[in-house]
mmCIF file of C-alpha atoms in Angstrom:
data_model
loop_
_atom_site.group_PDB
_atom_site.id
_atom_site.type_symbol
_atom_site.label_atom_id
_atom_site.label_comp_id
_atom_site.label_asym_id
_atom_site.label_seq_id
_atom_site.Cartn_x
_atom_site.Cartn_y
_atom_site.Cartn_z
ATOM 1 C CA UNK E 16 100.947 -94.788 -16.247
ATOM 2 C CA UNK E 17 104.533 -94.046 -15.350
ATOM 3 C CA UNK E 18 107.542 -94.529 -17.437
ATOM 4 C CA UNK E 19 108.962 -97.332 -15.753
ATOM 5 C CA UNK E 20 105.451 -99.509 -16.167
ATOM 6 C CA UNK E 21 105.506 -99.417 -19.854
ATOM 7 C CA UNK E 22 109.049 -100.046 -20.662
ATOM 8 C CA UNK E 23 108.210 -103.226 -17.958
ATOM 9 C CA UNK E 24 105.209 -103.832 -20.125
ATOM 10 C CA UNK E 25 107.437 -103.465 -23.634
ATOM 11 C CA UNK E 26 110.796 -105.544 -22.177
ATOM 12 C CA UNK E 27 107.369 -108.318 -21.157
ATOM 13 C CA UNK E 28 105.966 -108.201 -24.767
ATOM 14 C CA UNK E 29 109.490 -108.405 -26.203
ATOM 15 C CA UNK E 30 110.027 -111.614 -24.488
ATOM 16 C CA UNK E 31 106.956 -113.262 -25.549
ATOM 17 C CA UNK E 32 107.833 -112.087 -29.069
ATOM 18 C CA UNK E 33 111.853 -113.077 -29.102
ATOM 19 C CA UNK E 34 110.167 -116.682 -27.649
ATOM 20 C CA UNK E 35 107.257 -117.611 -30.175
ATOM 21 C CA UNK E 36 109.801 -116.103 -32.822
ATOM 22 C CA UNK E 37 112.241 -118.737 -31.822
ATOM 23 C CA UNK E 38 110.206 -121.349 -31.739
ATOM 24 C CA UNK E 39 108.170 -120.470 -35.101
ATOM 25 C CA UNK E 40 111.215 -119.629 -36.970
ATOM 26 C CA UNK E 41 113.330 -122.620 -36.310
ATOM 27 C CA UNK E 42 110.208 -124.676 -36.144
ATOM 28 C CA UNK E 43 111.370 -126.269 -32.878
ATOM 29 C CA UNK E 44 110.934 -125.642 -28.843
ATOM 30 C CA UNK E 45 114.129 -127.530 -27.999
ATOM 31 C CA UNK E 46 115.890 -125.822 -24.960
ATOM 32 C CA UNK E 47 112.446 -124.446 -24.017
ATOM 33 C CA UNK E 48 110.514 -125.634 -20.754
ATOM 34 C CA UNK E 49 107.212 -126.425 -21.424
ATOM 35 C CA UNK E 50 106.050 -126.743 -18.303
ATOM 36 C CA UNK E 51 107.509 -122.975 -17.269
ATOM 37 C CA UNK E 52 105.359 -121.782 -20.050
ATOM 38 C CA UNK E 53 102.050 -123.938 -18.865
ATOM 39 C CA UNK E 54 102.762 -122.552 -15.314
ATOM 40 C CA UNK E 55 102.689 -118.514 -16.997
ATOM 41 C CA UNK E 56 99.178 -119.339 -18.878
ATOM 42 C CA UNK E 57 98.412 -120.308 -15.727
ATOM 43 C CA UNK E 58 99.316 -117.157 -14.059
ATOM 44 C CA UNK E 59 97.710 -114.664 -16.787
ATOM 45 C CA UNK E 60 94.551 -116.767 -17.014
ATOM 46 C CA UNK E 61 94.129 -116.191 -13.126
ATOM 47 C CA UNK E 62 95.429 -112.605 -13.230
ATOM 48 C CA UNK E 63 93.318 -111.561 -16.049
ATOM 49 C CA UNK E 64 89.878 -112.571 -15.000
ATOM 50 C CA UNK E 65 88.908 -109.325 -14.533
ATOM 51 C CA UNK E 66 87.958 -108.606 -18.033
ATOM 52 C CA UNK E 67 85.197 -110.292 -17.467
ATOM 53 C CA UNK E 68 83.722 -108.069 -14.780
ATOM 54 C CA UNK E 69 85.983 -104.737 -15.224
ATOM 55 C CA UNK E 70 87.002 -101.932 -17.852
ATOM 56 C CA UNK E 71 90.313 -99.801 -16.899
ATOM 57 C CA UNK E 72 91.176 -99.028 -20.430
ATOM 58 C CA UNK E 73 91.937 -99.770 -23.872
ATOM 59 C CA UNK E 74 95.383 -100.341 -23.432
ATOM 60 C CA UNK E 75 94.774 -102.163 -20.444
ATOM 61 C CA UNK E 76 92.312 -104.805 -21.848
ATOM 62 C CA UNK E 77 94.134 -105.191 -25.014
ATOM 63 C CA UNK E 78 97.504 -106.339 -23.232
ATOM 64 C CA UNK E 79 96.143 -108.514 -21.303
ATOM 65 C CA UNK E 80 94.500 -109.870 -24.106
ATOM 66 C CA UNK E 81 97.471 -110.250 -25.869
ATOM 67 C CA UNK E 82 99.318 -112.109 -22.977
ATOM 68 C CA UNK E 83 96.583 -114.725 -22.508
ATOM 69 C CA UNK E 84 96.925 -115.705 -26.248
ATOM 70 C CA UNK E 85 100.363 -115.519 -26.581
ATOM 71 C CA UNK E 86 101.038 -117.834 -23.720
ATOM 72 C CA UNK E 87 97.972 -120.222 -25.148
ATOM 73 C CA UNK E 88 99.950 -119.664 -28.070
ATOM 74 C CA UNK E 89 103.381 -120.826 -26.665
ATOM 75 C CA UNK E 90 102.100 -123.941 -25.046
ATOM 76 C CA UNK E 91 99.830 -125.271 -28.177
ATOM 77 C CA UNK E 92 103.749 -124.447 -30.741
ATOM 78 C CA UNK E 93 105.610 -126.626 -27.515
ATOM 79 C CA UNK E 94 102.658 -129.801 -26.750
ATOM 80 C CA UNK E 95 101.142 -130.191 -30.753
ATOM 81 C CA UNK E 96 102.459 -128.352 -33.165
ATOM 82 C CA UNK E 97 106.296 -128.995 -32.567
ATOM 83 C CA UNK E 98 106.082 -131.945 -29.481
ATOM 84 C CA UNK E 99 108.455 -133.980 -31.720
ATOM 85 C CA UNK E 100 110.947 -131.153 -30.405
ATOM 86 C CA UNK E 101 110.224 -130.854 -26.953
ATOM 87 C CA UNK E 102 112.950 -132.095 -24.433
ATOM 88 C CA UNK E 103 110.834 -133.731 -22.150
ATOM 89 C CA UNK E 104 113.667 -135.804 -20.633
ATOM 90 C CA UNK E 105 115.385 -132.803 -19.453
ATOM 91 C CA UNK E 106 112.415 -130.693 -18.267
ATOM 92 C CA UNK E 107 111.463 -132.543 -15.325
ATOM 93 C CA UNK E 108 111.214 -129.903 -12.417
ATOM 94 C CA UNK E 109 107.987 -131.173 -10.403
ATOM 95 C CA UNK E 110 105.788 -128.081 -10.668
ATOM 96 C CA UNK E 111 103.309 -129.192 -8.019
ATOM 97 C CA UNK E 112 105.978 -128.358 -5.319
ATOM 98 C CA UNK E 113 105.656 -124.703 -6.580
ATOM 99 C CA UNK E 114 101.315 -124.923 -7.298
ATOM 100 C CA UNK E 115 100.435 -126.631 -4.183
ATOM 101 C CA UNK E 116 102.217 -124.033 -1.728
ATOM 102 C CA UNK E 117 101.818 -120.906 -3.791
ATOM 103 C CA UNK E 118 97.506 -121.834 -3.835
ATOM 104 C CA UNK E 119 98.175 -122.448 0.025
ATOM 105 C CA UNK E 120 99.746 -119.216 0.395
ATOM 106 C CA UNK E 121 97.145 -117.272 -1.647
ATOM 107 C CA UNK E 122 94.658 -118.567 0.589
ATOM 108 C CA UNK E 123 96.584 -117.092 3.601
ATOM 109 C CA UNK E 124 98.063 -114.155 2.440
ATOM 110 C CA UNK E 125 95.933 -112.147 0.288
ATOM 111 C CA UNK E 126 94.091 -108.559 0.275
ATOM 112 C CA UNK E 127 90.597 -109.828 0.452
ATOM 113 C CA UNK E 128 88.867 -113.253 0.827
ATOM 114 C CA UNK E 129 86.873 -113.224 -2.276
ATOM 115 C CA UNK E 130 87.351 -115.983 -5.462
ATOM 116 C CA UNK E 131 88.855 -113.398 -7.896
ATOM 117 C CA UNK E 132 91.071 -111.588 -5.421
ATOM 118 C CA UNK E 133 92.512 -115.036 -3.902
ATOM 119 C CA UNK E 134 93.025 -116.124 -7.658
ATOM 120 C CA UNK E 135 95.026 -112.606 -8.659
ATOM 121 C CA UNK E 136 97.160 -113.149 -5.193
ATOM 122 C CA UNK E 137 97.750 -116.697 -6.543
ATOM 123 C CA UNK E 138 99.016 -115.622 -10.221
ATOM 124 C CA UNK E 139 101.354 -112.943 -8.420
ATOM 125 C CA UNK E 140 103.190 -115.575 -5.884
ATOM 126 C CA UNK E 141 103.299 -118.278 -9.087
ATOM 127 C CA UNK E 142 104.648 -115.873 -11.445
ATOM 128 C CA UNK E 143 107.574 -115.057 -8.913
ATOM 129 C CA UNK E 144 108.727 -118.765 -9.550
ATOM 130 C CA UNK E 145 107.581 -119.731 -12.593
ATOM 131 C CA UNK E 146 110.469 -119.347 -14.619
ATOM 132 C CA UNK E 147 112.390 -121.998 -12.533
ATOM 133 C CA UNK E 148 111.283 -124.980 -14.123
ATOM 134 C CA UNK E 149 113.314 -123.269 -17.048
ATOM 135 C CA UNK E 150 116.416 -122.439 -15.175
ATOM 136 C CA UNK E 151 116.246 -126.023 -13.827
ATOM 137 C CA UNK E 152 116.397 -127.257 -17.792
ATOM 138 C CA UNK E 153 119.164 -125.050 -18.552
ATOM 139 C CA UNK E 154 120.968 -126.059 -15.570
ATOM 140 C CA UNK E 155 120.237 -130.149 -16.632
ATOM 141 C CA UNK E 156 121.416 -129.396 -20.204
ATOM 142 C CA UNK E 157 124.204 -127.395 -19.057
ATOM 143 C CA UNK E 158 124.186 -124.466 -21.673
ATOM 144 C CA UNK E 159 120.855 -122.119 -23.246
ATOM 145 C CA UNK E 160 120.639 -121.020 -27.086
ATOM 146 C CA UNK E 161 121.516 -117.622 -27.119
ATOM 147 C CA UNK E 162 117.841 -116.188 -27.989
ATOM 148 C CA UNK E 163 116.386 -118.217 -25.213
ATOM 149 C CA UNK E 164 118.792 -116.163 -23.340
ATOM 150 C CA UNK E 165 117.349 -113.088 -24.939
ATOM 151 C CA UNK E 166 114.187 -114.171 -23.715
ATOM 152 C CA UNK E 167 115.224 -114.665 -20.257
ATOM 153 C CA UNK E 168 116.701 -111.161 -19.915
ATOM 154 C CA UNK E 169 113.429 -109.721 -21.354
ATOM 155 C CA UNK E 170 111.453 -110.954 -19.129
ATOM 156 C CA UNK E 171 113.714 -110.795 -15.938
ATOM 157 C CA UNK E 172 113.784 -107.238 -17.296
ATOM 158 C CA UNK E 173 110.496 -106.574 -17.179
ATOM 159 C CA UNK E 174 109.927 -107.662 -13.373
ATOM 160 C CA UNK E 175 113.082 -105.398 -12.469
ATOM 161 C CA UNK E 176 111.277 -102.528 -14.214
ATOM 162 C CA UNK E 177 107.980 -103.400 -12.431
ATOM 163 C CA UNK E 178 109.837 -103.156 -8.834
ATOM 164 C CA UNK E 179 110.649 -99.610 -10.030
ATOM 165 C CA UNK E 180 107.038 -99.172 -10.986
ATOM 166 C CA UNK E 181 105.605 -99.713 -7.386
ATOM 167 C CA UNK E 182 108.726 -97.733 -5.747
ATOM 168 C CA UNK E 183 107.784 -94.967 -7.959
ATOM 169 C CA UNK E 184 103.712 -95.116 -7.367
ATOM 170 C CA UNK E 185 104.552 -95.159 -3.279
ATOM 171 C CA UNK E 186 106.497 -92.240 -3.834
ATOM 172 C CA UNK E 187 104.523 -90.604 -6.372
ATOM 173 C CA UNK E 188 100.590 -91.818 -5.545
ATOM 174 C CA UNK E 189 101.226 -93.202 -2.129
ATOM 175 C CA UNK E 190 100.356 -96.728 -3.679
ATOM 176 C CA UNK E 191 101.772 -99.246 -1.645
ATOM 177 C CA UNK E 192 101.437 -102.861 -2.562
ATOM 178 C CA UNK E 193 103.102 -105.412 -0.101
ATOM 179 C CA UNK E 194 102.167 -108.389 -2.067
ATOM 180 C CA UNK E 195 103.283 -107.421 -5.325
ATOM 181 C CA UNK E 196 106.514 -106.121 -4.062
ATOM 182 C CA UNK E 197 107.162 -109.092 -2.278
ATOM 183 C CA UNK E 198 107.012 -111.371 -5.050
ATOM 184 C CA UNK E 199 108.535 -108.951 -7.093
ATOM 185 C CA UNK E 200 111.553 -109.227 -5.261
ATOM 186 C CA UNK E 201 111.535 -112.996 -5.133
ATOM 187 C CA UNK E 202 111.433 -113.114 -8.850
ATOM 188 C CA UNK E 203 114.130 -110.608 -9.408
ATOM 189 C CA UNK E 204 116.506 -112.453 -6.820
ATOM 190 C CA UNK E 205 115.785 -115.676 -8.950
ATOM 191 C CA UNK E 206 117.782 -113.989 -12.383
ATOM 192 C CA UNK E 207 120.456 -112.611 -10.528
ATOM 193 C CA UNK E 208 122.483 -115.578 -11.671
ATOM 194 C CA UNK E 209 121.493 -115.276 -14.548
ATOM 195 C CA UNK E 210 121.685 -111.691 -15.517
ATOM 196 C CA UNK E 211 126.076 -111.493 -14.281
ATOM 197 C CA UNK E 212 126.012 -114.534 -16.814
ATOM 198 C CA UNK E 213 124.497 -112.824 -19.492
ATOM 199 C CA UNK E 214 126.032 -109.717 -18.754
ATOM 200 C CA UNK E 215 129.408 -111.431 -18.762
ATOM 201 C CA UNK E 216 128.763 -114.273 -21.327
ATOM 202 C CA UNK E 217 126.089 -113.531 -23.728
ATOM 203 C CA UNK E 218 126.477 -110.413 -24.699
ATOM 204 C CA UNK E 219 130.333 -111.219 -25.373
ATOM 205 C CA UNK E 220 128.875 -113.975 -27.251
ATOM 206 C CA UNK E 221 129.775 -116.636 -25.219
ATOM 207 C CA UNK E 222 127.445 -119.504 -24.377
ATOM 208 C CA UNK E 223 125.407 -119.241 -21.363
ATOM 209 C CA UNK E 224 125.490 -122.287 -18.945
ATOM 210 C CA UNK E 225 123.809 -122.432 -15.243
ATOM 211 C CA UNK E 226 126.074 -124.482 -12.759
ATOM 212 C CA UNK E 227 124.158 -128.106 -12.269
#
């Protein structure tokens, strides 16, 4: 494991962390999209299926373990324990118009027709685009709390590190993954935006807001 895949796999954890933190802490989700967070469980319970036929390592098994709970975690703190905090009104991006292409797509695109490999191609394209239900909120509201902006860096962090990851293995282990690259670079496009604002805003602590 190179350098670059663990601090992506640290700057990932730290976002999950900085969120349930939030949410625990101030015993609310407000500002948070539930339905960003449904669409990730999504994503690492369709990734992660492999534990169930495969061993790769310790460190391997237990991470994935811990991202399947977490975002189980996330979504039970944002639909039951703290709903009467949820901002449903503003978190209205229709999420099918990202599922129903993205399955579509996994179907067509993929490394090899078989149920678990068309499932892991389907969890890479969603997880490129997941987080816009959330940008959509923040652009609806108009302005983000500044440790929901934490979170955001964090984990647009982590899929700018990964892109360095798969640079370095085609370089390094002549490891070339199209797909993963691909989507990689989708999702990293998607917080440009958002990482001059934070850059620029945030971390002069200023508010963060998304033009509407």
């Amino acid at each position: 494991m190179n350098i670059f895949r663990l601090t992506g796999d640290l700057s990932h954890l730290a976002a999950i962390i900085i969120l349930l933190m939030k949410i625990w802490k101030t015993r609310s989700c407000a500002g948070i999209s539930g339905k960003s967070q449904i669409l990730f469980a999504v994503v690492f319970t369709t990734r992660y299926l492999d534990l169930l036929t495969a061993f790769i390592s310790f460190y391997n098994s237990f991470m994935k373990i811990v991202y399947i709970a977490c975002a189980y975690a996330t979504v039970y703190l944002i639909y039951a324990k703290f709903k009467a905090t949820y901002d449903g009104n503003h978190d209205t991006f229709r999420v099918e118009f990202l599922v129903v292409p993205v399955g579509g797509l996994a179907f067509l695109v993929n490394h090899d027709f078989s149920p678990l490999e068309i499932l892991w191609t389907f969890s890479i394209y969603l997880e490129s685009v997941a987080i816009l239900p959330q940008l959509f909120m923040i652009s609806k509201t108009g302005e983000a709390e500044t440790i929901t902006t934490h979170y955001l860096f964090f984990l647009g962090l982590y899929r700018a590190l990964y892109l360095i990851n798969w640079i370095w293995r085609f370089y390094f282990e002549g490891f070339f993954d199209m797909i993963a690259i691909v989507a990689g670079v989708v999702q990293t496009i998607l917080y440009c935006d958002f990482f001059y604002l934070y850059v620029t805003k945030v971390l002069k602590g200023k508010k963060l807001s998304l033009p509407a």
